């Protein structure tokens, strides 16, 4: 999705902003632009990659080294096609105000008409352009930059994260947030503003999280935050606990591959300090649940989107089986509009890697509005979901730059496992079982590493099937969501159509797809339904489908039914998704690379979906 970066300080703003934009590339975008300010505004915008913007700046042969103030943007088109014109920053008709905007202004058609009647000429198809004209109008009217911005914001309906420059106020950037995140970086003699910490962290790890409906007036060596009623708000400076090294590729060809390989370690980070041997349980203090809450809770509702929704489905299987609490799993986008039936005995848990997904955030707010205790599972410290939940767990997977989620997913699943054990131990899981599970979890990183060590074999399979047009992923029980996740990964990065299904459902429809051109991936571990899944494999075999089986180490029989077998170590069912998903991630990765796809930034996708 769109990204914002702004800089005011002593360095040449252009290079800081371009570097910042590159750090935001992973979020997904289709055009970019920059506005620089000294006594005049300089604006350059370009469709396509940031390299095109850089080339354009070089071609212009303008000396930009004297500009020490600027704002920049990566756009992910919502209103109007990706083009040079529609790219941000947008400049008001007077040429004095430049704005970058994340979010959607819902009442822009009405505002556009009003602005046209006041003599403003609208040049683009975007909703964002009107913000520049509106601010221009009120800054002229009130003869004050900050007042003009405040009054303009009152007129906007929708969501925004904005950063604004005014030619008449050359040493300032004003930024505001309503539904689209912003973070301020406070460096030595310089201040940055961005939609994402990764654009800032190279310069400073000292940050201020701008909250909803706040405005920040940034000057060369100071800043002041306000609420929308123009009341001053004093904010704490916090430290980010990761650095620029963490978001490098570290020698891997792609971020996605690096992140797949980081999973043995990221899982450990998720569990660190949270597993209790003696009592055979987990300790998740951030949930803020008291003993009486555990007796009160009769149903858990897990809400998420995309890959996070798959970790919620795994959570459902685990919590119901081990803790015996009924669980419902909801797509956030559906939950928010269905006037959900909630009672005081419900517990809502929203799951979001970014902590900023618009639908998930809206679902959280809807649940809170209905008086239910809402917990958040997020990866990003200080994210909106983390801040608005009544309690929660950070998944501590570390920054995930590849658009297709991998390590963030396994860390979410690990959190689901720890929540399951915590609830199960409050009810009827024995001390012995709890202790055994804790021990097994501690051995998981080595097992994940052993899966990663099979990458070479998985690559060979990927090369055989990289030209397939369709894939089917089948699993049963807790492996069904893993099948969904495997299919989603393949779709996202290789653009091959793939479907995930519960294996036994196949004969109710998808079986019609099976022929010799259809690779079918079965997750067929040796468990209580192993025999059933072997029958499903025979049904595919009989119709000529090609079978790739993810099977339990030592299962030689399965070779009779599958064309290829990828073995995973024997592990408790509760922990098994963390192993079975790894070969599926690798398979998608190698297929996408073989097809020449942009693995880290797949077309049309955004890392953090902050619009509906
Ligand atoms: C898939 C993927 C998306 C996200 C979804 C929710 O690889 O990354 O499906 O899982 O957009 O995002 P978060 O977890 O940030 O709420």
XYZ file of C-alpha atoms and ligand atoms in Angstrom:
628
model
C 0.000 0.000 0.000
C 0.955 3.658 -0.183
C 3.964 4.831 1.777
C 4.962 8.226 3.144
C 8.339 9.576 4.117
C 9.228 13.133 5.071
C 12.501 14.743 6.159
C 13.616 18.012 7.697
C 17.187 18.461 8.871
C 20.645 19.260 7.615
C 21.220 16.488 5.075
C 20.286 16.630 1.391
C 16.625 15.636 1.624
C 16.548 13.924 -1.792
C 18.816 11.054 -0.861
C 17.157 10.526 2.543
C 13.726 10.465 0.904
C 14.729 8.158 -1.952
C 16.329 5.733 0.481
C 13.217 5.922 2.622
C 11.009 5.189 -0.389
C 13.124 2.149 -1.204
C 12.633 0.877 2.309
C 8.894 1.191 1.719
C 8.970 -0.598 -1.651
C 8.049 -3.885 -0.020
C 4.629 -2.515 0.846
C 3.657 -2.666 -2.837
C 3.256 0.394 -5.100
C 2.873 1.460 -8.697
C 4.321 4.999 -8.810
C 6.301 7.368 -6.647
C 7.082 11.036 -6.222
C 8.968 13.623 -4.239
C 8.446 17.267 -3.240
C 11.371 19.354 -1.997
C 11.203 22.774 -0.432
C 13.475 25.756 0.060
C 12.006 29.077 -1.023
C 10.191 27.214 -3.814
C 8.598 23.834 -4.208
C 10.229 21.312 -6.515
C 8.088 18.299 -7.454
C 8.893 15.191 -9.477
C 6.582 12.165 -9.929
C 6.895 9.000 -11.949
C 4.877 5.917 -12.743
C 6.647 2.607 -12.078
C 9.565 1.713 -9.886
C 11.485 4.167 -7.724
C 14.402 3.700 -10.125
C 12.276 5.562 -12.737
C 11.875 8.474 -10.338
C 15.616 8.449 -9.660
C 16.387 8.439 -13.388
C 13.964 11.286 -13.968
C 15.691 13.320 -11.247
C 19.059 12.653 -12.897
C 17.708 13.560 -16.357
C 16.381 16.875 -15.045
C 20.002 17.864 -14.275
C 18.812 20.147 -11.458
C 21.067 20.634 -8.450
C 18.938 19.410 -5.556
C 21.694 19.275 -2.959
C 20.537 22.466 -1.229
C 17.082 21.116 -0.343
C 16.950 19.920 3.261
C 13.169 19.627 3.586
C 10.903 17.293 1.626
C 8.169 14.713 1.469
C 7.881 11.635 -0.736
C 5.383 8.909 -1.508
C 4.856 5.488 -3.027
C 1.335 5.150 -4.445
C -0.807 2.022 -4.691
C -3.642 3.095 -6.970
C -7.191 3.194 -5.630
C -8.768 6.186 -7.429
C -7.315 6.673 -10.897
C -4.848 4.578 -12.873
C -1.158 4.408 -12.012
C 0.398 7.345 -13.932
C 2.890 10.198 -13.524
C -0.012 12.582 -13.062
C -1.885 10.591 -10.444
C 1.282 9.931 -8.435
C 1.796 11.978 -5.257
C 2.749 14.594 -4.083
C -0.214 16.619 -5.288
C 0.214 20.356 -5.556
C -2.501 22.982 -5.107
C -3.480 25.230 -8.018
C -1.514 28.116 -6.454
C 1.588 25.906 -6.556
C 2.196 26.577 -2.864
C 0.953 23.460 -1.070
C 2.218 19.910 -1.654
C 0.581 16.877 -0.055
C 1.235 13.163 0.138
C -1.678 11.033 1.276
C -2.311 7.447 2.357
C -5.934 6.364 2.760
C -9.160 7.222 0.972
C -11.164 10.454 1.105
C -14.761 9.331 0.767
C -16.390 12.725 0.273
C -13.929 13.841 -2.395
C -16.550 14.226 -5.179
C -18.433 16.794 -3.091
C -15.262 18.619 -2.060
C -14.042 18.607 -5.656
C -17.187 20.404 -6.829
C -16.842 23.006 -4.081
C -13.186 23.589 -4.893
C -13.929 23.929 -8.605
C -16.563 26.553 -7.774
C -13.882 28.462 -5.847
C -11.616 28.488 -8.883
C -9.361 25.518 -8.198
C -8.550 23.377 -11.186
C -8.475 19.634 -10.600
C -5.883 17.817 -12.677
C -5.915 14.228 -11.525
C -8.418 11.410 -11.051
C -7.372 10.931 -7.438
C -9.238 11.569 -4.223
C -5.975 12.850 -2.717
C -5.500 15.938 -4.891
C -8.393 17.766 -3.271
C -6.533 17.741 0.072
C -3.837 20.003 -1.403
C -6.431 22.502 -2.718
C -8.465 22.391 0.471
C -5.437 23.107 2.654
C -4.367 25.845 0.264
C -7.795 27.443 0.534
C -7.855 27.474 4.334
C -4.199 28.466 4.761
C -4.962 31.532 2.597
C -8.184 32.206 4.466
C -6.695 31.980 7.987
C -3.231 33.170 6.993
C -1.707 30.390 9.067
C -0.349 27.011 7.968
C -1.326 24.989 11.033
C -4.810 26.517 11.352
C -5.385 25.964 7.627
C -4.504 22.287 7.958
C -6.752 21.839 11.000
C -9.748 23.409 9.295
C -9.179 21.416 6.099
C -9.016 18.165 8.095
C -12.433 18.955 9.609
C -13.910 18.788 6.100
C -12.451 15.395 5.197
C -14.444 12.183 5.521
C -12.512 8.951 5.202
C -9.035 7.898 6.186
C -5.748 9.683 5.919
C -2.138 9.772 6.808
C -0.787 12.971 5.260
C 2.354 15.063 5.150
C 2.122 18.633 3.888
C 4.587 21.302 2.744
C 3.839 24.983 2.204
C 6.021 27.294 0.161
C 5.145 30.148 2.539
C 6.391 28.163 5.543
C 9.615 26.644 4.237
C 10.942 25.169 7.493
C 7.963 23.028 8.377
C 6.198 19.788 7.600
C 2.746 19.221 9.000
C 1.518 15.645 9.201
C -1.763 14.165 10.371
C -3.227 10.748 10.940
C -6.740 9.361 10.844
C -6.854 5.666 10.001
C -3.460 5.426 8.318
C -0.325 5.029 10.438
C 2.421 7.599 10.919
C 5.573 7.465 12.963
C 7.931 10.314 13.789
C 11.690 9.703 13.943
C 13.564 12.062 16.259
C 17.227 12.235 15.222
C 20.102 14.570 16.088
C 19.240 17.831 14.340
C 16.794 16.085 12.024
C 13.245 14.804 12.135
C 11.614 12.244 9.883
C 8.001 11.276 9.415
C 6.956 8.024 7.780
C 4.143 5.556 7.462
C 6.461 2.727 8.483
C 9.460 2.561 10.805
C 11.625 0.891 8.164
C 11.956 4.236 6.325
C 13.286 5.881 9.477
C 15.408 3.347 11.290
C 18.542 4.033 9.258
C 18.643 7.532 10.777
C 17.250 7.072 14.250
C 15.662 4.414 16.441
C 14.005 7.066 18.653
C 10.391 7.365 17.552
C 7.061 8.878 18.493
C 3.950 6.958 17.441
C 1.388 9.417 16.106
C -2.018 8.286 17.322
C -5.375 8.373 15.588
C -6.744 11.870 14.948
C -3.478 13.582 15.795
C -1.570 16.295 13.964
C 2.146 16.955 14.273
C 3.772 20.259 13.419
C 7.402 19.505 12.603
C 9.967 22.271 12.530
C 13.729 22.020 11.990
C 14.662 21.037 15.512
C 11.363 20.533 17.299
C 7.904 19.115 16.910
C 4.554 19.555 18.615
C 1.672 17.114 18.543
C -1.996 18.127 18.740
C -5.359 16.422 18.746
C -7.853 17.445 16.072
C -9.345 20.001 18.469
C -5.988 21.794 18.338
C -5.171 20.850 21.928
C -1.491 20.089 22.547
C -0.705 16.441 23.272
C 2.614 15.495 24.854
C 3.992 12.217 23.605
C 6.718 9.848 24.772
C 9.745 9.088 22.652
C 10.140 5.302 22.397
C 12.973 3.128 21.128
C 12.662 0.688 18.233
C 14.370 -2.566 19.207
C 15.668 -3.522 15.743
C 18.044 -1.848 13.356
C 18.790 -1.427 9.686
C 20.724 -4.720 9.534
C 17.542 -6.584 10.443
C 15.868 -5.430 7.242
C 18.704 -6.299 4.856
C 18.759 -9.398 2.613
C 21.854 -10.808 4.342
C 23.134 -12.511 1.212
C 19.852 -14.191 0.229
C 18.495 -13.609 -3.268
C 15.142 -12.471 -1.913
C 13.676 -11.279 1.357
C 11.147 -14.082 1.162
C 13.856 -16.751 1.098
C 15.692 -15.066 3.941
C 12.496 -14.951 5.960
C 11.707 -18.606 5.257
C 15.188 -19.473 6.512
C 14.801 -17.300 9.588
C 11.929 -19.394 10.895
C 13.964 -21.677 13.143
C 15.093 -18.527 14.941
C 11.909 -16.458 14.725
C 9.907 -19.252 16.362
C 12.379 -19.198 19.235
C 11.927 -15.444 19.562
C 8.157 -15.901 19.674
C 8.482 -18.320 22.600
C 11.305 -16.624 24.465
C 10.464 -16.263 28.160
C 6.913 -17.467 27.575
C 7.163 -21.222 28.232
C 6.996 -22.474 31.804
C 8.485 -25.963 32.355
C 7.503 -26.412 35.918
C 3.825 -25.716 35.411
C 3.704 -27.045 31.844
C 2.057 -23.941 30.466
C 2.756 -20.637 28.750
C 2.922 -17.191 30.224
C 1.388 -14.414 28.127
C 1.159 -11.513 30.544
C 0.213 -9.014 27.846
C -3.194 -10.679 27.474
C -4.254 -8.991 30.712
C -6.570 -11.907 31.531
C -7.427 -12.508 35.171
C -8.407 -15.883 36.621
C -12.073 -14.911 36.618
C -11.824 -14.148 32.884
C -10.946 -17.785 32.217
C -14.113 -18.966 33.933
C -16.181 -16.323 32.156
C -15.040 -17.130 28.606
C -17.397 -19.532 26.814
C -16.445 -18.826 23.224
C -13.415 -17.445 21.428
C -13.776 -15.568 18.141
C -10.633 -15.327 16.036
C -10.666 -12.577 13.407
C -8.125 -11.892 10.663
C -7.493 -11.580 6.914
C -5.437 -13.603 4.437
C -2.553 -15.595 5.828
C -3.377 -14.406 9.334
C -6.841 -15.885 8.838
C -5.169 -19.224 8.143
C -3.307 -19.030 11.441
C -6.678 -18.281 13.063
C -8.104 -21.472 11.494
C -5.197 -23.447 12.928
C -5.958 -21.768 16.263
C -9.553 -22.975 15.981
C -8.511 -26.606 15.501
C -6.044 -26.453 18.374
C -8.111 -24.549 20.936
C -11.187 -26.707 20.337
C -9.252 -29.970 20.500
C -6.985 -29.250 23.456
C -8.791 -26.559 25.486
C -12.338 -27.646 24.560
C -13.551 -24.061 24.111
C -15.813 -23.403 21.098
C -14.066 -21.194 18.562
C -15.440 -19.247 15.594
C -13.134 -17.890 12.917
C -14.201 -14.815 10.985
C -12.893 -12.892 8.017
C -12.473 -9.383 9.396
C -14.057 -7.875 6.292
C -17.234 -9.929 6.843
C -17.361 -9.612 10.613
C -17.285 -5.826 10.591
C -20.456 -5.497 8.516
C -22.565 -8.369 9.768
C -23.675 -6.833 13.032
C -22.074 -9.740 14.882
C -23.801 -11.390 17.804
C -21.469 -11.030 20.763
C -22.022 -11.693 24.432
C -20.007 -10.803 27.562
C -18.784 -14.414 27.742
C -17.043 -14.071 24.344
C -13.381 -13.336 23.897
C -12.305 -11.800 20.594
C -8.737 -12.225 19.348
C -7.705 -10.309 16.221
C -4.599 -11.496 14.402
C -2.589 -9.217 12.138
C 1.077 -9.228 11.193
C 1.129 -5.515 10.414
C -1.318 -4.497 13.097
C -2.672 -1.982 10.558
C -5.012 -3.968 8.284
C -8.064 -1.737 7.845
C -10.658 -4.530 7.990
C -9.095 -6.183 11.036
C -8.878 -2.868 12.828
C -12.519 -2.122 12.040
C -13.513 -5.574 13.349
C -11.580 -4.899 16.549
C -13.399 -1.590 16.986
C -16.771 -3.189 16.305
C -16.131 -5.867 18.944
C -14.955 -3.280 21.471
C -17.988 -1.159 20.719
C -20.132 -4.158 21.660
C -18.346 -4.369 25.010
C -16.298 -7.509 24.400
C -12.745 -8.010 25.651
C -10.522 -7.835 22.553
C -6.984 -9.165 22.332
C -4.550 -8.488 19.501
C -1.853 -10.752 18.114
C 0.462 -8.567 16.041
C 4.055 -8.500 14.916
C 4.557 -4.747 14.904
C 5.218 -3.093 18.231
C 3.217 0.095 18.603
C 0.906 -0.728 15.673
C -2.659 0.527 15.817
C -4.110 -2.895 16.634
C -1.550 -3.339 19.418
C -2.480 0.039 20.829
C -6.245 -0.339 20.594
C -6.573 -3.907 21.927
C -7.387 -4.558 25.579
C -4.381 -6.847 25.712
C -2.341 -8.942 23.370
C 0.724 -10.858 22.343
C 3.502 -9.655 20.089
C 4.581 -12.451 17.785
C 8.203 -11.163 17.667
C 8.916 -12.605 14.219
C 11.032 -9.528 13.397
C 10.392 -7.243 10.415
C 8.899 -9.127 7.468
C 9.746 -7.416 4.180
C 8.648 -10.021 1.601
C 5.030 -9.274 0.745
C 4.090 -12.947 1.022
C 3.989 -13.737 4.700
C 6.137 -16.652 5.895
C 7.890 -16.208 9.224
C 5.128 -13.945 10.516
C 2.672 -16.781 9.815
C 4.661 -19.418 11.709
C 5.085 -17.024 14.621
C 1.330 -16.400 14.669
C 0.769 -20.164 14.736
C 3.244 -20.388 17.616
C 1.222 -17.773 19.481
C -1.941 -19.822 18.807
C -0.154 -22.870 20.250
C 0.848 -20.973 23.381
C -2.668 -19.575 23.819
C -4.031 -23.119 23.407
C -1.715 -24.535 26.062
C -2.480 -21.678 28.428
C -6.250 -22.202 28.136
C -6.000 -26.000 28.114
C -3.964 -25.991 31.322
C -6.609 -23.806 32.986
C -9.172 -26.471 32.104
C -8.414 -30.139 31.722
C -4.932 -30.605 30.241
C -2.750 -32.466 32.733
C 0.499 -31.110 34.102
C 2.357 -33.975 32.468
C 0.885 -33.297 29.015
C 1.617 -29.587 29.386
C 5.219 -30.248 30.386
C 5.684 -32.660 27.511
C 4.362 -30.105 25.030
C 6.624 -27.389 26.398
C 9.602 -29.732 25.933
C 8.525 -30.537 22.393
C 8.135 -26.858 21.515
C 11.694 -26.267 22.605
C 12.903 -28.868 20.129
C 10.966 -27.322 17.255
C 13.644 -24.924 15.951
C 15.930 -27.899 15.180
C 13.103 -29.673 13.385
C 12.295 -26.578 11.342
C 15.971 -26.352 10.462
C 15.886 -29.964 9.266
C 12.981 -29.033 6.958
C 14.964 -26.095 5.608
C 17.832 -28.463 4.901
C 15.613 -30.292 2.393
C 15.329 -27.152 0.228
C 17.464 -28.692 -2.500
C 15.014 -31.592 -3.012
C 12.025 -29.252 -2.925
C 13.642 -27.096 -5.589
C 13.919 -30.152 -7.868
C 10.181 -30.797 -7.518
C 9.476 -27.113 -8.131
C 11.357 -27.215 -11.421
C 9.270 -30.175 -12.631
C 5.958 -28.405 -12.002
C 6.794 -24.747 -12.594
C 4.835 -24.715 -15.867
C 1.611 -26.083 -14.384
C -1.434 -23.808 -14.699
C -3.275 -25.093 -11.640
C -2.438 -26.718 -8.329
C -4.642 -28.376 -5.730
C -3.604 -28.473 -2.048
C -5.348 -30.971 0.197
C -5.158 -31.584 3.913
C -7.389 -32.732 6.732
C -7.885 -31.481 10.282
C -5.266 -28.964 11.305
C -3.494 -29.544 7.969
C -6.464 -28.128 6.048
C -5.534 -24.501 6.896
C -1.941 -25.390 5.995
C -3.234 -26.501 2.573
C -5.017 -23.153 2.233
C -1.852 -21.323 3.164
C 0.232 -23.348 0.691
C -2.221 -22.516 -2.096
C -2.277 -18.817 -1.173
C 1.537 -18.613 -1.181
C 1.703 -20.146 -4.659
C -1.022 -17.859 -6.051
C 0.511 -14.745 -4.587
C 4.029 -15.062 -5.890
C 3.829 -17.288 -8.993
C 0.366 -16.221 -10.286
C -0.527 -19.906 -10.747
C -4.106 -20.669 -9.846
C -4.150 -22.831 -6.729
C -6.894 -24.034 -4.437
C -6.742 -25.397 -0.940
C -9.406 -27.886 0.125
C -10.176 -30.298 2.926
C -9.007 -33.549 1.326
C -12.327 -35.365 1.709
C -14.240 -32.474 0.146
C -12.362 -33.024 -3.105
C -14.863 -35.575 -4.349
C -17.672 -33.047 -3.959
C -16.414 -30.906 -6.825
C -12.697 -30.283 -7.357
C -12.221 -33.902 -8.449
C -13.531 -32.727 -11.817
C -10.283 -30.788 -12.285
C -8.043 -33.806 -11.967
C -6.097 -34.960 -14.993
C -2.460 -35.664 -15.778
C -1.692 -31.936 -15.832
C -2.835 -31.211 -12.309
C -0.271 -31.423 -9.517
C -2.035 -32.262 -6.245
C -0.262 -31.656 -2.971
C -1.395 -33.855 -0.113
C -0.412 -33.187 3.471
C -0.655 -36.779 4.627
C 0.945 -37.224 8.033
C 0.705 -40.481 9.993
C -2.151 -39.681 12.334
C -5.631 -40.942 13.132
C -6.975 -40.046 9.664
C -3.984 -41.239 7.690
C -5.948 -44.127 6.170
C -8.643 -41.757 4.950
C -6.185 -39.465 3.258
C -4.510 -42.432 1.530
C -7.949 -43.220 0.053
C -8.182 -39.620 -1.174
C -4.769 -40.016 -2.783
C -5.897 -43.146 -4.579
C -8.884 -41.237 -5.957
C -6.485 -38.690 -7.470
C -4.113 -41.352 -8.729
C -6.932 -43.208 -10.463
C -7.628 -40.067 -12.505
C -4.035 -39.489 -13.544
C -3.287 -36.562 -11.184
C 0.327 -36.017 -10.122
C 0.799 -36.333 -6.367
C 3.302 -34.557 -4.168
C 2.928 -35.840 -0.617
C 4.109 -34.186 2.576
C 4.528 -37.256 4.773
C 5.883 -38.392 8.105
C 9.502 -39.488 8.171
C 9.716 -43.274 7.959
C 6.445 -43.661 6.060
C 7.638 -45.793 3.136
C 4.171 -46.986 2.193
C 3.201 -43.548 0.919
C 5.687 -43.880 -1.928
C 3.243 -46.333 -3.537
C 0.669 -43.559 -3.904
C 2.723 -40.446 -4.553
C 4.953 -39.269 -7.392
C 7.109 -37.277 -4.977
C 7.399 -37.395 -1.208
C 8.682 -34.663 1.093
C 9.249 -36.008 4.588
C 8.735 -34.061 7.801
C 9.966 -35.283 11.204
C 7.449 -37.024 13.484
C 5.997 -34.373 15.772
C 2.979 -33.797 18.010
C -0.139 -32.898 15.983
C -0.383 -29.550 17.750
C 3.017 -28.513 16.427
C 2.846 -30.163 13.010
C 1.609 -27.128 10.960
C 4.899 -25.413 11.768
C 6.750 -28.143 9.904
C 4.356 -28.943 7.066
C 4.070 -25.327 5.937
C 7.824 -24.918 5.414
C 8.123 -27.147 2.293
C 5.027 -25.445 0.869
C 6.634 -22.018 1.308
C 9.823 -23.261 -0.345
C 7.918 -24.902 -3.193
C 6.074 -21.655 -3.965
C 9.290 -19.702 -3.754
C 11.233 -21.916 -6.172
C 8.350 -22.136 -8.631
C 7.978 -18.343 -8.644
C 11.716 -17.817 -9.133
C 11.725 -20.329 -11.985
C 8.858 -18.429 -13.637
C 10.797 -15.175 -13.334
C 8.271 -13.553 -10.988
C 9.025 -10.680 -8.652
C 8.942 -12.795 -5.512
C 9.273 -10.035 -2.936
C 6.858 -7.616 -4.546
C 4.208 -9.610 -6.387
C 1.998 -7.647 -8.751
C -1.050 -5.896 -7.290
C -0.281 -6.950 -3.722
C 0.473 -4.754 -0.756
C 2.154 -5.715 2.471
C -0.159 -3.821 4.717
C -3.698 -3.359 3.437
C -4.746 -0.117 5.055
C -7.784 0.513 2.862
C -11.043 -1.429 2.722
C -0.330 -13.244 2.420
C -0.424 -12.044 3.208
C -1.760 -11.431 3.368
C -1.899 -10.908 4.811
C -3.226 -10.140 4.971
C -3.406 -9.689 6.393
O 0.983 -13.690 2.285
O 0.549 -11.560 3.698
O -2.779 -12.308 3.057
O -1.860 -11.997 5.683
O -3.215 -9.032 4.127
O -2.358 -8.864 6.805
P -2.057 -8.636 8.317
O -1.622 -9.923 8.910
O -0.966 -7.604 8.331
O -3.320 -8.139 8.941
